[in-house]
Short mmCIF file of C-alpha atoms in Angstrom, two decimals:
data_model
loop_
_atom_site.label_atom_id
_atom_site.label_comp_id
_atom_site.label_asym_id
_atom_site.label_seq_id
_atom_site.Cartn_x
_atom_site.Cartn_y
_atom_site.Cartn_z
CA UNK F 29 0.19 -20.93 69.07
CA UNK F 30 1.39 -18.46 71.94
CA UNK F 31 2.73 -19.61 75.19
CA UNK F 32 3.42 -18.36 78.55
CA UNK F 33 6.15 -19.47 80.54
CA UNK F 34 3.87 -20.93 83.26
CA UNK F 35 1.84 -23.25 80.58
CA UNK F 36 4.83 -24.90 79.12
CA UNK F 37 5.91 -28.13 80.45
CA UNK F 38 8.61 -27.71 83.13
CA UNK F 39 10.67 -31.19 82.28
CA UNK F 40 11.13 -30.11 78.65
CA UNK F 41 14.68 -30.50 78.70
CA UNK F 42 14.69 -34.25 79.96
CA UNK F 43 11.93 -34.80 77.13
CA UNK F 44 14.06 -33.08 74.62
CA UNK F 45 17.10 -35.10 75.49
CA UNK F 46 14.98 -38.44 75.41
CA UNK F 47 13.75 -37.71 71.58
CA UNK F 48 17.11 -36.61 70.69
CA UNK F 49 18.93 -39.71 72.12
CA UNK F 50 16.08 -42.03 70.42
CA UNK F 51 17.00 -40.62 67.16
CA UNK F 52 20.56 -40.29 67.56
CA UNK F 53 22.13 -42.98 70.11
CA UNK F 54 25.67 -40.73 70.27
CA UNK F 55 23.63 -37.60 71.56
CA UNK F 56 24.62 -38.23 75.13
CA UNK F 57 28.20 -38.28 74.30
CA UNK F 58 28.03 -34.79 72.98
CA UNK F 59 26.83 -33.75 76.50
CA UNK F 60 29.65 -35.67 78.16
CA UNK F 61 32.27 -33.56 76.22
CA UNK F 62 31.11 -30.52 78.18
CA UNK F 63 28.93 -29.37 75.71
CA UNK F 64 25.80 -27.48 77.24
CA UNK F 65 22.35 -28.93 75.81
CA UNK F 66 21.73 -26.00 73.61
CA UNK F 67 25.12 -26.25 71.94
CA UNK F 68 25.00 -30.14 71.63
CA UNK F 69 21.78 -29.69 69.68
CA UNK F 70 23.33 -27.22 67.44
CA UNK F 71 26.16 -29.35 66.82
CA UNK F 72 24.00 -31.55 65.12
CA UNK F 73 22.74 -29.18 62.91
CA UNK F 74 25.88 -27.73 61.98
CA UNK F 75 27.26 -31.61 61.04
CA UNK F 76 24.14 -31.76 58.68
CA UNK F 77 22.69 -34.69 61.02
CA UNK F 78 19.50 -32.49 61.58
CA UNK F 79 17.69 -29.50 59.79
CA UNK F 80 16.62 -26.50 61.53
CA UNK F 81 12.97 -27.63 60.98
CA UNK F 82 13.88 -31.13 62.38
CA UNK F 83 15.32 -29.88 65.45
CA UNK F 84 12.31 -27.23 66.21
CA UNK F 85 10.04 -30.23 65.77
CA UNK F 86 11.71 -31.91 68.34
CA UNK F 87 11.94 -29.07 70.53
CA UNK F 88 8.23 -28.44 70.32
CA UNK F 89 7.54 -31.99 70.81
CA UNK F 90 9.20 -32.06 73.96
CA UNK F 91 7.58 -29.08 75.10
CA UNK F 92 4.09 -30.14 73.73
CA UNK F 93 3.91 -26.95 71.99
CA UNK F 94 2.83 -25.97 68.23
CA UNK F 95 5.56 -24.22 66.34
CA UNK F 96 4.58 -20.80 64.76
CA UNK F 97 2.82 -20.97 61.28
CA UNK F 98 5.35 -19.39 58.88
CA UNK F 99 3.02 -18.97 56.21
CA UNK F 100 0.95 -16.57 58.31
CA UNK F 101 3.95 -14.60 60.00
CA UNK F 102 4.00 -10.94 59.27
CA UNK F 103 6.76 -8.75 59.35
CA UNK F 104 7.46 -7.34 62.66
CA UNK F 105 7.79 -3.40 63.58
CA UNK F 106 10.85 -2.39 65.45
CA UNK F 107 10.18 -2.67 69.36
CA UNK F 108 11.67 0.75 71.17
CA UNK F 109 14.59 0.75 73.25
CA UNK F 110 15.46 -3.02 72.80
CA UNK F 111 19.28 -3.75 71.92
CA UNK F 112 20.14 -5.58 68.78
CA UNK F 113 22.91 -7.38 70.56
CA UNK F 114 20.78 -8.68 72.89
CA UNK F 115 18.52 -10.01 70.25
CA UNK F 116 21.34 -11.50 68.16
CA UNK F 117 22.99 -13.00 71.31
CA UNK F 118 19.84 -14.56 72.58
CA UNK F 119 18.15 -15.41 69.11
CA UNK F 120 14.80 -13.72 69.53
CA UNK F 121 12.87 -10.74 68.25
CA UNK F 122 9.87 -9.05 69.71
CA UNK F 123 6.69 -10.13 67.46
CA UNK F 124 3.86 -8.16 68.65
CA UNK F 125 3.06 -6.11 71.83
CA UNK F 126 0.81 -3.75 73.66
CA UNK F 127 1.36 -1.74 76.97
CA UNK F 128 0.91 -4.77 79.10
CA UNK F 129 2.22 -8.03 77.08
CA UNK F 130 5.11 -8.86 74.55
CA UNK F 131 5.01 -11.90 72.05
CA UNK F 132 8.51 -13.00 71.65
CA UNK F 133 9.77 -15.13 68.82
CA UNK F 134 12.26 -17.63 70.09
CA UNK F 135 14.22 -20.80 68.62
CA UNK F 136 15.69 -21.78 72.19
CA UNK F 137 13.70 -23.32 74.79
CA UNK F 138 16.44 -23.14 77.44
CA UNK F 139 16.53 -19.65 77.80
CA UNK F 140 12.85 -19.03 78.72
CA UNK F 141 13.44 -18.14 82.36
CA UNK F 142 16.13 -15.46 80.90
CA UNK F 143 13.86 -13.82 78.57
CA UNK F 144 11.14 -13.72 80.98
CA UNK F 145 13.57 -12.18 83.70
CA UNK F 146 15.36 -9.96 81.40
CA UNK F 147 13.05 -8.42 79.11
CA UNK F 148 9.89 -8.79 81.44
CA UNK F 149 11.77 -6.72 84.21
CA UNK F 150 13.05 -4.11 81.92
CA UNK F 151 9.88 -3.52 79.81
CA UNK F 152 7.40 -4.43 82.43
CA UNK F 153 5.20 -6.63 80.21
CA UNK F 154 4.28 -10.16 80.46
CA UNK F 155 6.28 -12.28 78.10
CA UNK F 156 4.74 -14.70 75.46
CA UNK F 157 6.45 -17.09 73.52
CA UNK F 158 6.44 -18.32 69.86
CA UNK F 159 8.53 -20.79 68.48
CA UNK F 160 10.02 -21.02 65.16
CA UNK F 161 13.48 -21.68 63.05
CA UNK F 162 16.81 -19.89 64.09
CA UNK F 163 17.81 -18.66 60.65
CA UNK F 164 14.38 -16.84 60.15
CA UNK F 165 14.81 -15.08 63.61
CA UNK F 166 18.19 -14.03 62.26
CA UNK F 167 16.69 -13.06 58.93
CA UNK F 168 14.15 -10.91 60.83
CA UNK F 169 16.43 -9.22 63.17
CA UNK F 170 18.57 -8.11 60.38
CA UNK F 171 15.63 -7.06 58.50
CA UNK F 172 14.27 -4.80 60.92
CA UNK F 173 16.69 -3.63 63.07
CA UNK F 174 20.07 -3.11 61.00
CA UNK F 175 19.10 0.08 58.96
CA UNK F 176 20.50 0.86 55.66
CA UNK F 177 22.18 4.03 57.09
CA UNK F 178 24.24 1.77 59.17
CA UNK F 179 27.95 2.58 58.25
CA UNK F 180 29.46 -0.65 59.02
CA UNK F 181 26.47 -2.35 56.81
CA UNK F 182 26.96 -0.04 53.99
CA UNK F 183 30.79 -0.90 53.87
CA UNK F 184 29.91 -4.23 52.89
CA UNK F 185 28.75 -3.35 49.65
CA UNK F 186 32.00 -2.11 48.49
CA UNK F 187 33.88 -5.34 49.38
CA UNK F 188 34.26 -6.57 45.74
CA UNK F 189 37.84 -8.27 45.64
CA UNK F 190 38.26 -8.06 49.33
CA UNK F 191 38.79 -11.69 49.39
CA UNK F 192 39.90 -12.13 53.12
CA UNK F 193 36.90 -9.84 54.36
CA UNK F 194 34.51 -12.00 52.02
CA UNK F 195 35.85 -15.19 53.26
CA UNK F 196 35.37 -13.96 56.96
CA UNK F 197 31.80 -13.00 56.28
CA UNK F 198 31.01 -16.35 54.29
CA UNK F 199 32.08 -18.19 57.46
CA UNK F 200 29.93 -16.49 60.01
CA UNK F 201 27.62 -18.65 61.72
CA UNK F 202 24.53 -16.99 60.78
CA UNK F 203 25.33 -16.76 57.30
CA UNK F 204 26.17 -20.57 57.11
CA UNK F 205 22.93 -21.10 58.94
CA UNK F 206 20.88 -19.02 56.42
CA UNK F 207 22.30 -20.66 53.41
CA UNK F 208 21.92 -24.02 54.77
CA UNK F 209 18.49 -23.49 55.60
CA UNK F 210 17.48 -21.97 52.17
CA UNK F 211 18.78 -24.97 50.46
CA UNK F 212 16.83 -27.18 53.08
CA UNK F 213 13.74 -25.00 52.64
CA UNK F 214 14.21 -25.46 48.60
CA UNK F 215 14.43 -29.25 49.03
CA UNK F 216 11.45 -29.74 51.26
CA UNK F 217 9.65 -27.60 48.61
CA UNK F 218 10.84 -29.74 46.01
CA UNK F 219 12.53 -27.06 44.04
CA UNK F 220 14.59 -27.40 41.41
CA UNK F 221 16.42 -24.38 41.31
CA UNK F 222 17.37 -21.46 43.42
CA UNK F 223 17.62 -17.92 42.43
CA UNK F 224 19.59 -15.26 44.13
CA UNK F 225 18.80 -11.94 42.40
CA UNK F 226 20.32 -8.81 43.85
CA UNK F 227 17.77 -5.62 43.18
CA UNK F 228 18.60 -2.07 43.89
CA UNK F 229 17.56 -1.93 47.60
CA UNK F 230 17.04 -5.96 48.40
CA UNK F 231 18.19 -9.52 47.40
CA UNK F 232 15.18 -11.69 46.42
CA UNK F 233 15.45 -15.29 46.60
CA UNK F 234 13.24 -17.40 44.63
CA UNK F 235 12.58 -21.19 44.25
CA UNK F 236 11.59 -22.81 41.08
CA UNK F 237 8.66 -25.38 42.18
CA UNK F 238 6.87 -27.36 39.29
CA UNK F 239 8.70 -25.23 36.92
CA UNK F 240 7.17 -21.82 38.31
CA UNK F 241 9.25 -19.36 40.24
CA UNK F 242 8.01 -18.68 43.93
CA UNK F 243 9.49 -15.92 46.19
CA UNK F 244 11.28 -17.34 49.33
CA UNK F 245 12.45 -14.12 51.06
CA UNK F 246 13.69 -10.48 50.54
CA UNK F 247 16.42 -9.40 52.45
CA UNK F 248 18.17 -6.09 52.49
CA UNK F 249 20.84 -5.67 49.81
CA UNK F 250 23.50 -5.15 52.48
CA UNK F 251 23.54 -8.99 53.02
CA UNK F 252 23.95 -9.60 49.63
CA UNK F 253 28.08 -9.97 50.11
CA UNK F 254 27.78 -12.30 52.79
CA UNK F 255 25.10 -14.71 51.20
CA UNK F 256 26.85 -14.33 47.71
CA UNK F 257 30.39 -15.34 49.07
CA UNK F 258 29.03 -18.36 51.21
CA UNK F 259 27.53 -19.93 47.85
CA UNK F 260 30.59 -19.22 46.11
CA UNK F 261 32.92 -20.74 48.88
CA UNK F 262 30.91 -24.06 48.90
CA UNK F 263 30.93 -24.30 45.26
CA UNK F 264 34.40 -23.92 44.78
CA UNK F 265 34.24 -20.43 43.05
CA UNK F 266 36.42 -17.41 43.53
CA UNK F 267 34.71 -15.29 46.02
CA UNK F 268 36.57 -12.26 44.98
CA UNK F 269 35.73 -12.25 41.09
CA UNK F 270 32.26 -11.11 40.19
CA UNK F 271 33.01 -9.23 36.75
CA UNK F 272 33.11 -13.05 35.07
CA UNK F 273 30.51 -15.64 34.97
CA UNK F 274 31.52 -18.62 36.99
CA UNK F 275 30.40 -22.13 37.31
CA UNK F 276 30.66 -24.78 39.91
CA UNK F 277 29.67 -27.83 41.65
CA UNK F 278 29.11 -29.17 45.27
CA UNK F 279 27.58 -31.84 47.23
CA UNK F 280 25.20 -30.81 50.28
CA UNK F 281 24.12 -32.98 53.10
CA UNK F 282 21.53 -31.90 55.62
CA UNK F 283 19.35 -34.06 57.96
CA UNK F 284 17.81 -36.82 55.17
CA UNK F 285 18.46 -35.09 52.39
CA UNK F 286 21.64 -35.65 50.18
CA UNK F 287 21.83 -33.49 47.08
CA UNK F 288 24.15 -32.36 44.11
CA UNK F 289 24.28 -28.54 43.57
CA UNK F 290 25.46 -27.00 40.23
CA UNK F 291 26.15 -23.42 40.70
CA UNK F 292 26.16 -20.58 38.15
CA UNK F 293 26.94 -16.90 38.50
CA UNK F 294 26.62 -13.97 35.90
CA UNK F 295 27.60 -10.27 36.70
CA UNK F 296 24.44 -8.02 36.47
CA UNK F 297 23.61 -4.41 37.45
CA UNK F 298 23.40 -4.80 41.23
CA UNK F 299 26.07 -7.43 41.68
CA UNK F 300 25.77 -11.09 40.08
CA UNK F 301 22.79 -13.23 39.57
CA UNK F 302 23.32 -16.72 41.07
CA UNK F 303 21.51 -19.72 40.26
CA UNK F 304 21.60 -23.28 41.82
CA UNK F 305 20.09 -26.29 40.22
CA UNK F 306 19.21 -28.82 42.96
CA UNK F 307 19.79 -32.69 41.87
CA UNK F 308 18.34 -34.82 44.62
CA UNK F 309 20.39 -37.99 44.80
CA UNK F 310 17.86 -39.59 47.24
CA UNK F 311 14.60 -38.69 45.35
CA UNK F 312 15.17 -39.23 41.78
CA UNK F 313 14.06 -42.57 39.96
CA UNK F 314 14.15 -43.06 36.51
CA UNK F 315 10.95 -45.07 35.57
CA UNK F 316 9.05 -44.90 32.11
CA UNK F 317 5.76 -46.09 33.82
CA UNK F 318 5.52 -42.91 35.93
CA UNK F 319 6.21 -40.03 33.87
CA UNK F 320 2.69 -39.63 32.62
CA UNK F 321 2.47 -41.27 29.24
CA UNK F 322 -0.88 -42.71 28.14
CA UNK F 323 -1.01 -46.82 27.90
CA UNK F 324 -1.14 -46.52 24.36
CA UNK F 325 2.26 -44.12 23.90
CA UNK F 326 4.10 -46.20 26.62
CA UNK F 327 3.56 -49.25 24.84
CA UNK F 328 4.44 -47.95 21.36
CA UNK F 329 7.34 -46.33 22.84
CA UNK F 330 8.66 -49.29 24.77
CA UNK F 331 8.32 -51.17 21.48
CA UNK F 332 10.42 -48.44 19.79
CA UNK F 333 13.44 -48.29 22.18
CA UNK F 334 13.78 -52.27 21.57
CA UNK F 335 15.27 -51.42 17.94
CA UNK F 336 18.64 -52.39 17.59
CA UNK F 337 19.96 -49.55 15.67
CA UNK F 338 18.58 -46.15 14.58
CA UNK F 339 18.05 -42.89 16.05
CA UNK F 340 14.99 -41.86 18.59
CA UNK F 341 14.94 -38.19 19.17
CA UNK F 342 13.14 -36.55 22.45
CA UNK F 343 12.20 -32.99 21.66
CA UNK F 344 10.66 -30.16 23.48
CA UNK F 345 11.82 -26.66 25.01
CA UNK F 346 14.43 -26.30 27.94
CA UNK F 347 12.50 -27.61 31.19
CA UNK F 348 10.43 -29.99 29.46
CA UNK F 349 11.70 -33.17 31.04
CA UNK F 350 13.65 -34.48 28.28
CA UNK F 351 16.68 -35.51 30.15
CA UNK F 352 14.17 -37.34 32.63
CA UNK F 353 12.58 -39.27 30.03
CA UNK F 354 16.18 -40.25 28.38
CA UNK F 355 17.70 -41.24 31.93
CA UNK F 356 14.53 -43.46 32.18
CA UNK F 357 15.37 -44.95 28.89
CA UNK F 358 18.82 -45.57 29.90
CA UNK F 359 17.60 -47.33 33.04
CA UNK F 360 15.45 -49.83 31.28
CA UNK F 361 17.94 -50.87 28.67
CA UNK F 362 21.00 -50.93 31.04
CA UNK F 363 21.90 -54.33 31.72
CA UNK F 364 25.16 -56.41 31.24
CA UNK F 365 24.54 -57.34 27.66
CA UNK F 366 24.68 -53.94 26.50
CA UNK F 367 27.18 -51.33 26.60
CA UNK F 368 25.78 -47.74 26.89
CA UNK F 369 27.87 -44.70 26.62
CA UNK F 370 26.72 -41.50 27.07
CA UNK F 371 27.78 -37.86 26.28
CA UNK F 372 26.19 -35.03 27.91
CA UNK F 373 26.59 -31.32 28.73
CA UNK F 374 26.79 -31.62 31.94
CA UNK F 375 26.34 -35.01 33.38
CA UNK F 376 23.30 -34.31 35.70
CA UNK F 377 22.92 -37.95 37.35
CA UNK F 378 25.53 -40.77 37.31
CA UNK F 379 23.97 -43.91 36.94
CA UNK F 380 25.74 -47.27 37.56
CA UNK F 381 26.49 -49.49 34.81
CA UNK F 382 26.71 -46.44 32.11
CA UNK F 383 29.82 -44.70 30.79
CA UNK F 384 29.25 -41.16 31.06
CA UNK F 385 31.25 -38.59 29.33
CA UNK F 386 30.85 -35.00 30.16
CA UNK F 387 31.61 -32.30 27.26
CA UNK F 388 34.53 -29.94 27.77
CA UNK F 389 34.60 -27.42 25.28
CA UNK F 390 37.82 -25.82 26.90
CA UNK F 391 39.92 -28.61 25.46
CA UNK F 392 38.21 -29.31 22.47
CA UNK F 393 35.60 -31.98 23.61
CA UNK F 394 32.29 -31.25 22.33
CA UNK F 395 29.42 -33.31 21.16
CA UNK F 396 30.80 -34.14 17.84
CA UNK F 397 34.33 -34.93 18.84
CA UNK F 398 33.19 -36.98 21.83
CA UNK F 399 30.90 -39.06 19.69
CA UNK F 400 33.41 -39.60 17.08
CA UNK F 401 35.33 -41.38 19.83
CA UNK F 402 32.54 -43.00 21.22
CA UNK F 403 31.50 -45.03 18.11
CA UNK F 404 34.99 -46.78 18.39
CA UNK F 405 34.34 -48.23 22.01
CA UNK F 406 31.98 -50.78 20.58
CA UNK F 407 28.77 -49.65 22.29
CA UNK F 408 25.27 -50.87 21.76
CA UNK F 409 23.53 -47.50 22.90
CA UNK F 410 24.76 -43.93 22.68
CA UNK F 411 23.06 -41.20 24.42
CA UNK F 412 24.09 -37.54 22.80
CA UNK F 413 22.95 -34.76 25.02
CA UNK F 414 21.74 -32.55 22.48
CA UNK F 415 22.12 -32.38 18.52
CA UNK F 416 23.31 -28.73 17.96
CA UNK F 417 24.95 -28.78 14.73
CA UNK F 418 25.44 -30.61 11.25
CA UNK F 419 28.78 -32.39 12.19
CA UNK F 420 26.88 -33.78 15.40
CA UNK F 421 23.80 -34.98 13.49
CA UNK F 422 25.89 -36.55 10.78
CA UNK F 423 27.89 -38.67 13.00
CA UNK F 424 24.99 -39.73 15.00
CA UNK F 425 23.19 -40.80 12.01
CA UNK F 426 26.15 -42.50 10.55
CA UNK F 427 26.43 -44.40 14.10
CA UNK F 428 22.69 -45.35 13.83
CA UNK F 429 23.17 -46.70 10.31
CA UNK F 430 26.21 -48.86 11.13
CA UNK F 431 24.29 -50.83 13.98
CA UNK F 432 23.79 -48.30 16.99
CA UNK F 433 21.06 -47.32 18.76
CA UNK F 434 21.32 -43.51 19.23
CA UNK F 435 19.11 -41.54 21.53
CA UNK F 436 19.33 -37.77 21.62
CA UNK F 437 17.43 -34.41 22.15
CA UNK F 438 16.40 -31.38 19.65
CA UNK F 439 14.71 -28.09 20.75
CA UNK F 440 11.67 -27.92 18.71
CA UNK F 441 8.22 -27.41 19.29
CA UNK F 442 6.57 -30.68 18.16
CA UNK F 443 7.45 -34.12 17.20
CA UNK F 444 7.37 -33.14 13.06
CA UNK F 445 9.50 -30.15 13.54
CA UNK F 446 12.37 -32.34 14.60
CA UNK F 447 12.58 -33.43 10.84
CA UNK F 448 12.55 -29.81 9.56
CA UNK F 449 15.10 -29.21 11.95
CA UNK F 450 17.51 -31.54 11.05
CA UNK F 451 16.79 -30.78 7.16
CA UNK F 452 17.48 -27.18 8.09
CA UNK F 453 21.03 -28.38 9.64
CA UNK F 454 21.86 -29.77 6.13
CA UNK F 455 21.11 -33.34 6.84
CA UNK F 456 20.29 -35.37 3.75
CA UNK F 457 16.54 -36.26 3.31
CA UNK F 458 17.44 -39.87 2.62
CA UNK F 459 19.60 -40.33 5.49
CA UNK F 460 17.16 -38.88 7.97
CA UNK F 461 14.50 -41.11 6.41
CA UNK F 462 16.86 -44.24 6.83
CA UNK F 463 18.12 -43.44 10.25
CA UNK F 464 15.06 -41.88 12.20
CA UNK F 465 12.77 -44.32 13.84
CA UNK F 466 10.68 -42.17 16.27
CA UNK F 467 10.45 -38.78 17.74
CA UNK F 468 8.87 -38.18 21.06
CA UNK F 469 7.80 -34.59 21.90
CA UNK F 470 6.93 -33.59 25.42
CA UNK F 471 5.86 -30.84 27.91
CA UNK F 472 5.40 -30.71 31.62
CA UNK F 473 2.26 -29.79 33.14
CA UNK F 474 1.36 -29.03 36.91
CA UNK F 475 -0.80 -31.62 38.76
CA UNK F 476 -3.91 -30.42 40.63
CA UNK F 477 -3.09 -30.73 44.59
CA UNK F 478 -4.64 -33.91 45.72
CA UNK F 479 -5.45 -32.28 49.17
CA UNK F 480 -7.33 -29.23 47.87
CA UNK F 481 -8.29 -30.20 44.54
CA UNK F 482 -6.62 -27.18 42.99
CA UNK F 483 -8.31 -24.48 45.06
CA UNK F 484 -5.24 -23.57 47.37
CA UNK F 485 -7.56 -23.94 50.28
CA UNK F 486 -7.58 -26.80 52.80
CA UNK F 487 -11.16 -28.29 52.17
CA UNK F 488 -11.01 -29.74 56.08
CA UNK F 489 -10.29 -26.48 57.56
CA UNK F 490 -12.34 -23.73 55.75
CA UNK F 491 -10.36 -20.66 55.13
CA UNK F 492 -6.86 -22.00 55.76
CA UNK F 493 -4.08 -22.08 53.07
CA UNK F 494 -3.19 -25.74 51.76
CA UNK F 495 0.08 -26.83 53.16
CA UNK F 496 0.64 -29.36 50.77
CA UNK F 497 0.90 -27.09 47.55
CA UNK F 498 1.71 -23.58 49.12
CA UNK F 499 -1.89 -22.36 48.12
CA UNK F 500 -0.96 -22.77 44.64
CA UNK F 501 -3.42 -25.67 43.84
CA UNK F 502 -0.72 -27.71 42.13
CA UNK F 503 2.11 -30.15 43.41
CA UNK F 504 3.92 -32.34 41.22
CA UNK F 505 4.30 -32.31 37.64
CA UNK F 506 3.06 -34.88 34.75
CA UNK F 507 4.30 -35.24 31.18
CA UNK F 508 2.10 -34.72 28.07
CA UNK F 509 3.18 -36.46 25.08
CA UNK F 510 2.98 -37.13 21.00
CA UNK F 511 5.02 -39.90 19.65
CA UNK F 512 5.54 -39.75 16.14
CA UNK F 513 6.47 -43.36 14.72
CA UNK F 514 8.42 -43.11 11.50
CA UNK F 515 6.69 -45.27 9.31
CA UNK F 516 6.70 -45.69 5.49
CA UNK F 517 4.36 -43.05 5.07
CA UNK F 518 6.29 -40.82 6.80
CA UNK F 519 9.81 -41.72 5.11
CA UNK F 520 8.18 -41.03 1.72
CA UNK F 521 7.10 -37.68 3.06
CA UNK F 522 10.50 -36.96 4.09
CA UNK F 523 12.13 -38.03 0.93
CA UNK F 524 9.26 -35.84 -1.09
CA UNK F 525 10.49 -32.89 1.12
CA UNK F 526 6.94 -32.24 2.51
CA UNK F 527 6.37 -29.59 5.15
CA UNK F 528 6.24 -30.30 9.09
CA UNK F 529 2.78 -29.55 9.07
CA UNK F 530 1.84 -32.09 6.44
CA UNK F 531 4.25 -34.86 7.98
CA UNK F 532 2.06 -34.03 11.33
CA UNK F 533 -0.96 -34.77 9.34
CA UNK F 534 0.01 -37.89 8.10
CA UNK F 535 1.30 -39.17 11.31
CA UNK F 536 -2.09 -38.16 12.82
CA UNK F 537 -3.95 -39.73 10.45
CA UNK F 538 -1.93 -43.05 11.22
CA UNK F 539 -2.66 -42.64 14.92
CA UNK F 540 -0.62 -40.19 16.46
CA UNK F 541 -2.10 -38.45 19.60
CA UNK F 542 -0.85 -34.70 19.71
CA UNK F 543 0.23 -32.68 22.65
CA UNK F 544 -2.82 -30.73 23.04
CA UNK F 545 -4.89 -34.08 22.58
CA UNK F 546 -2.96 -35.77 25.33
CA UNK F 547 -3.16 -32.50 27.43
CA UNK F 548 -7.03 -32.76 27.26
CA UNK F 549 -7.12 -36.21 28.11
CA UNK F 550 -5.43 -35.51 31.19
CA UNK F 551 -7.78 -32.69 32.12
CA UNK F 552 -10.65 -35.27 31.63
CA UNK F 553 -9.05 -37.53 34.07
CA UNK F 554 -8.48 -34.83 36.84
CA UNK F 555 -4.73 -34.93 36.30
CA UNK F 556 -4.55 -31.13 35.67
CA UNK F 557 -6.91 -28.36 34.27
CA UNK F 558 -7.45 -26.53 30.89
CA UNK F 559 -5.53 -23.44 31.99
CA UNK F 560 -2.12 -25.52 32.86
CA UNK F 561 -2.34 -27.31 29.53
CA UNK F 562 -2.83 -24.14 27.89
CA UNK F 563 0.08 -22.26 29.58
CA UNK F 564 2.25 -25.47 28.80
CA UNK F 565 1.64 -25.66 24.73
CA UNK F 566 1.26 -22.05 24.29
CA UNK F 567 3.89 -22.18 21.70
CA UNK F 568 2.08 -24.60 19.35
#
């Protein structure tokens, strides 16, 4: 919606103060310190109390207006004769115009009169206002008005190793806002990862949402040093080192969001590829009943995890939800009558009541060596993040045969393949048949959006994009599962060195529902569609 100054509520400043005071009782104290309203409001954002989106919504509510729909935003052209210094200093950018009118994107409602007087007088046009986020305006100003041939901007690309300059860039207010807003937007879109990828002429930032990458924004390559340095700075990485891979971790708080972020960098042709894994502390709940298992599979699996000793494996490719399933099992088993110890790489979520160990190859602490010490700690339940080699497998099986319940993961395509994988590692067949009690294979499929039913279009407003799913037609994910329970028939097949296909056929004959069958059941119940199931199980 576009607004003229004469149509805006003149008492909006009092309205905004009232809304902020209602939400934050100490807001008046910021004003008492001498901060003007504009700076007082942004101090809340800088402290992580409010996000930019929160503040924008408060502003618009106070002015009784509607913010710009960012999904409909087009990249503006360069407006002639406007000074970029004015745009940066006043947080605005010309959006559309003709000979008589100028639409101006702004974030700051306190400067409406100023814009109308300065720009209206200078360009002899009627000023109309559109309200949006500050970091979005700053990004557009950089993208549209700072040319690639600007010598100051080009010099930024040769800053490798200049730690003081990089640290200064990383601390600039607009860079801090851009990175903070990127993190906040990723959480609001329920993204699991953020990818920052420098290309030949631009930096592409993508979010992984429901397992699929979506482009969030593109900005000139000249902005890359500042963005990369800011991310490295908050992650405790060496901002001057770009030739070697680095790993870091940080906590981030913005508004109602509290998250743990793992940061990984690797050198690539145009700089460094940076990936941030987002772990929401306030949104994760580990509950077997909400993962998407059918009633029959859930009942069998819950019976399985109550065995006093033995091995249970959860298998599937990277990103199939194995860790969530195992953490849900740990949560269900976690009580004061059991001692539970985990060894993970890395520890993704800290659960109260568990003893969690993180591997550290630099000091020789790997899965095998850690597991060897864990069994001396008198545990009841052991979680091994992944069985990667013969040594780890042998120790895990020995622990299972000596009175411990061991849970772990393997990277195999289906449940029966886990048995073949252990045999390929060199584990004796009679040990597998004695220790292994069950294998749960899983994938994740995207669920159809409840608002648009998979169409990507808002049914109540024909032609409009669905806001809930970003017009993808999907929102959220559900697991599809196959549970192989190792019974006497399966044990004989293992000792007789049957193939994984033969073992799978025996399991199906004895009642195992396959991944594809479980996927079809979810299609029939309206959870997902056939195309999504096909995408998820394409490797089977």
